[in-house]
Amino acid sequence: AGSGSRFLTAQRADNIIEAIGMLQHLMDSTPRGIYWAYLCARARALNLPRQTPEDLVLIRIACLMRIHPENNCFNQLVTTWNRLGEAEKQTLTDHFLADGIDEVAFVFEFLPDCVNNAMKNPIVTLLGLLEVLEELLQTLQPAVAMNPDLKDAKIINVDLADMSEFIKCVQNHFVF
C-alpha cells in the first residue's frame, strides 16, 4: 500500500474541503462573493488580517506562496511587499483584485511555480518576481487596449511556464 500523496497532505486537504464547502453557495451568492469568502477563510486559518484591499492582495499572494501554519512565511511576504514602491503596489493591487467579470483580469498561468522558484532562487527572490510582474502588467495593459481582438475580453490568459523555468536557472542579477 502507498503512503499517500506528497502534495495532498491532511493540511492541504482541509483547504480543498473548505473550497468545496464554498461551492455550496453557488445558488445564493455571487462568484465574487464565493471567491473572496474562500480567501477570507484561508486568511482566518492562517490568522492573517483581511480588512483592507492590500490585506486581500497579500492573502492572494500568500495562497500563491502555499503558506500554511507550519511554514508561515507571511512576515517575509509583508517585508517584501513593503519594499515595493507605492506605484508598484498599486499596479499589483489592481491586478490581484481584478475579477475578470467587471474589469479585465490577467490570469498568470504557472504563477505559483514562478513564486516557488523565485523563493528558492537567492538571485531572483520574491521581491524581484513582484517587480517583474509589475513591469509585465505595465506592458500588457496598453498592448491589450490596442489589440482589437481583445477589446471585449475580460479574462486574458498569460502563460508564465517559460518564465517559471527561467527563474530556476537565473544566476545573475543582470538577467532578471
PDB file of C-alpha atoms in Angstrom:
ATOM      1  CA  ALA A   1       0.000   0.000   0.000  1.00  0.00           C
ATOM      2  CA  GLY A   2       1.132   3.540  -0.724  1.00  0.00           C
ATOM      3  CA  SER A   3       1.794   6.231   1.822  1.00  0.00           C
ATOM      4  CA  GLY A   4      -0.402   8.853   0.191  1.00  0.00           C
ATOM      5  CA  SER A   5       0.343  11.901  -1.858  1.00  0.00           C
ATOM      6  CA  ARG A   6       3.378  14.128  -1.428  1.00  0.00           C
ATOM      7  CA  PHE A   7       1.304  17.181  -2.238  1.00  0.00           C
ATOM      8  CA  LEU A   8      -2.169  16.436  -0.878  1.00  0.00           C
ATOM      9  CA  THR A   9      -1.370  16.336   2.812  1.00  0.00           C
ATOM     10  CA  ALA A  10      -4.020  16.480   5.537  1.00  0.00           C
ATOM     11  CA  GLN A  11      -3.499  20.241   5.889  1.00  0.00           C
ATOM     12  CA  ARG A  12      -3.870  20.831   2.164  1.00  0.00           C
ATOM     13  CA  ALA A  13      -6.930  18.582   2.133  1.00  0.00           C
ATOM     14  CA  ASP A  14      -8.514  20.982   4.638  1.00  0.00           C
ATOM     15  CA  ASN A  15      -8.054  23.784   2.091  1.00  0.00           C
ATOM     16  CA  ILE A  16      -9.736  21.719  -0.618  1.00  0.00           C
ATOM     17  CA  ILE A  17     -12.599  20.769   1.691  1.00  0.00           C
ATOM     18  CA  GLU A  18     -13.034  24.466   2.545  1.00  0.00           C
ATOM     19  CA  ALA A  19     -13.124  25.334  -1.171  1.00  0.00           C
ATOM     20  CA  ILE A  20     -15.682  22.633  -1.896  1.00  0.00           C
ATOM     21  CA  GLY A  21     -17.743  23.882   1.032  1.00  0.00           C
ATOM     22  CA  MET A  22     -17.791  27.344  -0.555  1.00  0.00           C
ATOM     23  CA  LEU A  23     -19.346  25.829  -3.674  1.00  0.00           C
ATOM     24  CA  GLN A  24     -22.457  25.060  -1.626  1.00  0.00           C
ATOM     25  CA  HIS A  25     -23.249  28.755  -2.058  1.00  0.00           C
ATOM     26  CA  LEU A  26     -23.394  28.676  -5.859  1.00  0.00           C
ATOM     27  CA  MET A  27     -27.129  29.316  -5.871  1.00  0.00           C
ATOM     28  CA  ASP A  28     -27.229  32.018  -3.189  1.00  0.00           C
ATOM     29  CA  SER A  29     -24.003  34.005  -3.720  1.00  0.00           C
ATOM     30  CA  THR A  30     -22.128  35.733  -6.482  1.00  0.00           C
ATOM     31  CA  PRO A  31     -18.935  34.228  -7.935  1.00  0.00           C
ATOM     32  CA  ARG A  32     -17.031  37.183  -6.498  1.00  0.00           C
ATOM     33  CA  GLY A  33     -18.599  36.609  -3.063  1.00  0.00           C
ATOM     34  CA  ILE A  34     -17.703  32.915  -3.069  1.00  0.00           C
ATOM     35  CA  TYR A  35     -14.129  33.612  -4.146  1.00  0.00           C
ATOM     36  CA  TRP A  36     -13.464  36.277  -1.525  1.00  0.00           C
ATOM     37  CA  ALA A  37     -15.225  34.244   1.179  1.00  0.00           C
ATOM     38  CA  TYR A  38     -12.806  31.411   0.439  1.00  0.00           C
ATOM     39  CA  LEU A  39      -9.784  33.715   0.596  1.00  0.00           C
ATOM     40  CA  CYS A  40     -11.034  35.206   3.860  1.00  0.00           C
ATOM     41  CA  ALA A  41     -11.467  31.672   5.240  1.00  0.00           C
ATOM     42  CA  ARG A  42      -7.842  30.954   4.276  1.00  0.00           C
ATOM     43  CA  ALA A  43      -6.801  34.185   5.997  1.00  0.00           C
ATOM     44  CA  ARG A  44      -8.680  33.163   9.153  1.00  0.00           C
ATOM     45  CA  ALA A  45      -6.981  29.764   9.097  1.00  0.00           C
ATOM     46  CA  LEU A  46      -3.600  31.500   8.870  1.00  0.00           C
ATOM     47  CA  ASN A  47      -4.512  34.247  11.345  1.00  0.00           C
ATOM     48  CA  LEU A  48      -3.961  36.943   8.707  1.00  0.00           C
ATOM     49  CA  PRO A  49      -5.560  40.395   8.503  1.00  0.00           C
ATOM     50  CA  ARG A  50      -8.304  40.842   5.887  1.00  0.00           C
ATOM     51  CA  GLN A  51      -9.685  44.363   6.285  1.00  0.00           C
ATOM     52  CA  THR A  52      -8.050  46.374   3.502  1.00  0.00           C
ATOM     53  CA  PRO A  53      -7.598  45.831  -0.243  1.00  0.00           C
ATOM     54  CA  GLU A  54      -3.870  45.433   0.424  1.00  0.00           C
ATOM     55  CA  ASP A  55      -4.643  42.709   3.007  1.00  0.00           C
ATOM     56  CA  LEU A  56      -6.667  40.848   0.361  1.00  0.00           C
ATOM     57  CA  VAL A  57      -3.800  41.101  -2.124  1.00  0.00           C
ATOM     58  CA  LEU A  58      -1.383  39.731   0.458  1.00  0.00           C
ATOM     59  CA  ILE A  59      -3.785  36.853   1.137  1.00  0.00           C
ATOM     60  CA  ARG A  60      -3.832  36.033  -2.590  1.00  0.00           C
ATOM     61  CA  ILE A  61      -0.050  36.097  -2.738  1.00  0.00           C
ATOM     62  CA  ALA A  62       0.129  34.003   0.452  1.00  0.00           C
ATOM     63  CA  CYS A  63      -2.013  31.389  -1.304  1.00  0.00           C
ATOM     64  CA  LEU A  64       0.319  31.501  -4.301  1.00  0.00           C
ATOM     65  CA  MET A  65       3.226  31.002  -1.889  1.00  0.00           C
ATOM     66  CA  ARG A  66       1.360  28.000  -0.453  1.00  0.00           C
ATOM     67  CA  ILE A  67       1.738  29.435   3.009  1.00  0.00           C
ATOM     68  CA  HIS A  68       0.337  27.221   5.729  1.00  0.00           C
ATOM     69  CA  PRO A  69       0.631  27.319   9.526  1.00  0.00           C
ATOM     70  CA  GLU A  70       3.751  25.122   9.583  1.00  0.00           C
ATOM     71  CA  ASN A  71       5.730  27.268   7.118  1.00  0.00           C
ATOM     72  CA  ASN A  72       4.133  30.623   7.826  1.00  0.00           C
ATOM     73  CA  CYS A  73       6.269  32.899   5.669  1.00  0.00           C
ATOM     74  CA  PHE A  74       3.738  35.703   5.885  1.00  0.00           C
ATOM     75  CA  ASN A  75       6.155  38.061   7.650  1.00  0.00           C
ATOM     76  CA  GLN A  76       8.605  37.563   4.767  1.00  0.00           C
ATOM     77  CA  LEU A  77       5.805  38.412   2.332  1.00  0.00           C
ATOM     78  CA  VAL A  78       4.873  41.592   4.231  1.00  0.00           C
ATOM     79  CA  THR A  79       8.512  42.665   4.427  1.00  0.00           C
ATOM     80  CA  THR A  80       8.889  42.078   0.687  1.00  0.00           C
ATOM     81  CA  TRP A  81       5.634  43.918  -0.086  1.00  0.00           C
ATOM     82  CA  ASN A  82       6.764  46.911   1.989  1.00  0.00           C
ATOM     83  CA  ARG A  83       9.949  47.174  -0.081  1.00  0.00           C
ATOM     84  CA  LEU A  84       7.893  47.867  -3.219  1.00  0.00           C
ATOM     85  CA  GLY A  85       7.178  51.437  -4.265  1.00  0.00           C
ATOM     86  CA  GLU A  86       3.662  52.839  -3.956  1.00  0.00           C
ATOM     87  CA  ALA A  87       3.103  52.780  -7.738  1.00  0.00           C
ATOM     88  CA  GLU A  88       4.231  49.132  -7.904  1.00  0.00           C
ATOM     89  CA  LYS A  89       1.925  48.218  -5.022  1.00  0.00           C
ATOM     90  CA  GLN A  90      -0.989  49.938  -6.752  1.00  0.00           C
ATOM     91  CA  THR A  91      -0.408  48.128 -10.052  1.00  0.00           C
ATOM     92  CA  LEU A  92      -0.178  44.775  -8.272  1.00  0.00           C
ATOM     93  CA  THR A  93      -3.198  45.568  -6.094  1.00  0.00           C
ATOM     94  CA  ASP A  94      -5.284  46.433  -9.154  1.00  0.00           C
ATOM     95  CA  HIS A  95      -4.161  43.195 -10.794  1.00  0.00           C
ATOM     96  CA  PHE A  96      -4.776  40.887  -7.839  1.00  0.00           C
ATOM     97  CA  LEU A  97      -8.192  42.424  -7.094  1.00  0.00           C
ATOM     98  CA  ALA A  98      -9.428  42.356 -10.719  1.00  0.00           C
ATOM     99  CA  ASP A  99     -12.165  39.774 -11.066  1.00  0.00           C
ATOM    100  CA  GLY A 100     -12.469  39.234 -14.818  1.00  0.00           C
ATOM    101  CA  ILE A 101     -16.194  39.965 -14.523  1.00  0.00           C
ATOM    102  CA  ASP A 102     -16.417  43.736 -14.289  1.00  0.00           C
ATOM    103  CA  GLU A 103     -12.823  44.557 -15.169  1.00  0.00           C
ATOM    104  CA  VAL A 104     -10.096  42.936 -17.226  1.00  0.00           C
ATOM    105  CA  ALA A 105      -8.094  40.309 -15.365  1.00  0.00           C
ATOM    106  CA  PHE A 106      -4.863  38.691 -16.446  1.00  0.00           C
ATOM    107  CA  VAL A 107      -4.658  35.042 -15.431  1.00  0.00           C
ATOM    108  CA  PHE A 108      -0.996  34.324 -14.906  1.00  0.00           C
ATOM    109  CA  GLU A 109      -0.784  30.601 -15.578  1.00  0.00           C
ATOM    110  CA  PHE A 110       2.074  28.923 -13.679  1.00  0.00           C
ATOM    111  CA  LEU A 111       2.366  31.872 -11.285  1.00  0.00           C
ATOM    112  CA  PRO A 112       2.544  29.560  -8.227  1.00  0.00           C
ATOM    113  CA  ASP A 113       5.526  27.841  -9.857  1.00  0.00           C
ATOM    114  CA  CYS A 114       7.133  31.221 -10.515  1.00  0.00           C
ATOM    115  CA  VAL A 115       6.643  32.194  -6.868  1.00  0.00           C
ATOM    116  CA  ASN A 116       8.032  28.882  -5.632  1.00  0.00           C
ATOM    117  CA  ASN A 117      11.073  29.099  -7.901  1.00  0.00           C
ATOM    118  CA  ALA A 118      11.695  32.760  -7.049  1.00  0.00           C
ATOM    119  CA  MET A 119      11.661  31.988  -3.345  1.00  0.00           C
ATOM    120  CA  LYS A 120      14.214  29.215  -3.884  1.00  0.00           C
ATOM    121  CA  ASN A 121      16.487  31.365  -6.043  1.00  0.00           C
ATOM    122  CA  PRO A 122      18.502  33.886  -3.965  1.00  0.00           C
ATOM    123  CA  ILE A 123      19.214  35.917  -7.105  1.00  0.00           C
ATOM    124  CA  VAL A 124      15.591  36.324  -8.198  1.00  0.00           C
ATOM    125  CA  THR A 125      13.768  36.452  -4.813  1.00  0.00           C
ATOM    126  CA  LEU A 126      10.104  37.167  -4.253  1.00  0.00           C
ATOM    127  CA  LEU A 127      10.801  40.905  -4.471  1.00  0.00           C
ATOM    128  CA  GLY A 128      12.415  40.504  -7.891  1.00  0.00           C
ATOM    129  CA  LEU A 129       9.475  38.458  -9.126  1.00  0.00           C
ATOM    130  CA  LEU A 130       6.910  41.012  -7.907  1.00  0.00           C
ATOM    131  CA  GLU A 131       8.873  43.804  -9.601  1.00  0.00           C
ATOM    132  CA  VAL A 132       8.958  41.840 -12.875  1.00  0.00           C
ATOM    133  CA  LEU A 133       5.226  41.082 -12.619  1.00  0.00           C
ATOM    134  CA  GLU A 134       4.523  44.773 -12.133  1.00  0.00           C
ATOM    135  CA  GLU A 135       6.573  45.611 -15.238  1.00  0.00           C
ATOM    136  CA  LEU A 136       4.800  42.858 -17.173  1.00  0.00           C
ATOM    137  CA  LEU A 137       1.414  44.303 -16.181  1.00  0.00           C
ATOM    138  CA  GLN A 138       2.552  47.767 -17.264  1.00  0.00           C
ATOM    139  CA  THR A 139       3.450  46.285 -20.659  1.00  0.00           C
ATOM    140  CA  LEU A 140       0.358  44.104 -21.053  1.00  0.00           C
ATOM    141  CA  GLN A 141      -2.273  46.715 -20.216  1.00  0.00           C
ATOM    142  CA  PRO A 142      -1.595  49.079 -23.167  1.00  0.00           C
ATOM    143  CA  ALA A 143      -0.908  46.152 -25.513  1.00  0.00           C
ATOM    144  CA  VAL A 144      -4.323  44.670 -24.729  1.00  0.00           C
ATOM    145  CA  ALA A 145      -6.010  48.057 -25.069  1.00  0.00           C
ATOM    146  CA  MET A 146      -4.571  48.435 -28.594  1.00  0.00           C
ATOM    147  CA  ASN A 147      -5.497  44.905 -29.725  1.00  0.00           C
ATOM    148  CA  PRO A 148      -8.949  44.927 -31.382  1.00  0.00           C
ATOM    149  CA  ASP A 149      -9.290  41.144 -30.900  1.00  0.00           C
ATOM    150  CA  LEU A 150      -9.192  41.653 -27.141  1.00  0.00           C
ATOM    151  CA  LYS A 151     -11.422  44.735 -26.861  1.00  0.00           C
ATOM    152  CA  ASP A 152     -14.281  42.802 -25.224  1.00  0.00           C
ATOM    153  CA  ALA A 153     -12.149  40.295 -23.322  1.00  0.00           C
ATOM    154  CA  LYS A 154     -12.469  40.281 -19.535  1.00  0.00           C
ATOM    155  CA  ILE A 155     -10.061  37.413 -18.890  1.00  0.00           C
ATOM    156  CA  ILE A 156      -6.710  37.175 -20.627  1.00  0.00           C
ATOM    157  CA  ASN A 157      -4.511  34.142 -20.037  1.00  0.00           C
ATOM    158  CA  VAL A 158      -0.775  34.741 -19.818  1.00  0.00           C
ATOM    159  CA  ASP A 159       1.390  31.614 -19.874  1.00  0.00           C
ATOM    160  CA  LEU A 160       4.326  32.004 -17.473  1.00  0.00           C
ATOM    161  CA  ALA A 161       5.634  28.433 -17.840  1.00  0.00           C
ATOM    162  CA  ASP A 162       8.808  29.571 -19.619  1.00  0.00           C
ATOM    163  CA  MET A 163       9.358  32.322 -17.064  1.00  0.00           C
ATOM    164  CA  SER A 164       8.995  29.773 -14.261  1.00  0.00           C
ATOM    165  CA  GLU A 165      11.696  27.599 -15.804  1.00  0.00           C
ATOM    166  CA  PHE A 166      13.897  30.636 -16.435  1.00  0.00           C
ATOM    167  CA  ILE A 167      13.613  31.701 -12.786  1.00  0.00           C
ATOM    168  CA  LYS A 168      15.081  28.348 -11.767  1.00  0.00           C
ATOM    169  CA  CYS A 169      18.177  28.967 -13.886  1.00  0.00           C
ATOM    170  CA  VAL A 170      18.928  32.634 -13.191  1.00  0.00           C
ATOM    171  CA  GLN A 171      22.400  33.039 -11.714  1.00  0.00           C
ATOM    172  CA  ASN A 172      22.986  36.735 -12.330  1.00  0.00           C
ATOM    173  CA  HIS A 173      21.080  39.868 -11.245  1.00  0.00           C
ATOM    174  CA  PHE A 174      21.595  41.451 -14.655  1.00  0.00           C
ATOM    175  CA  VAL A 175      19.376  38.940 -16.455  1.00  0.00           C
ATOM    176  CA  PHE A 176      16.393  39.170 -14.111  1.00  0.00           C
TER     177      PHE A 176
END
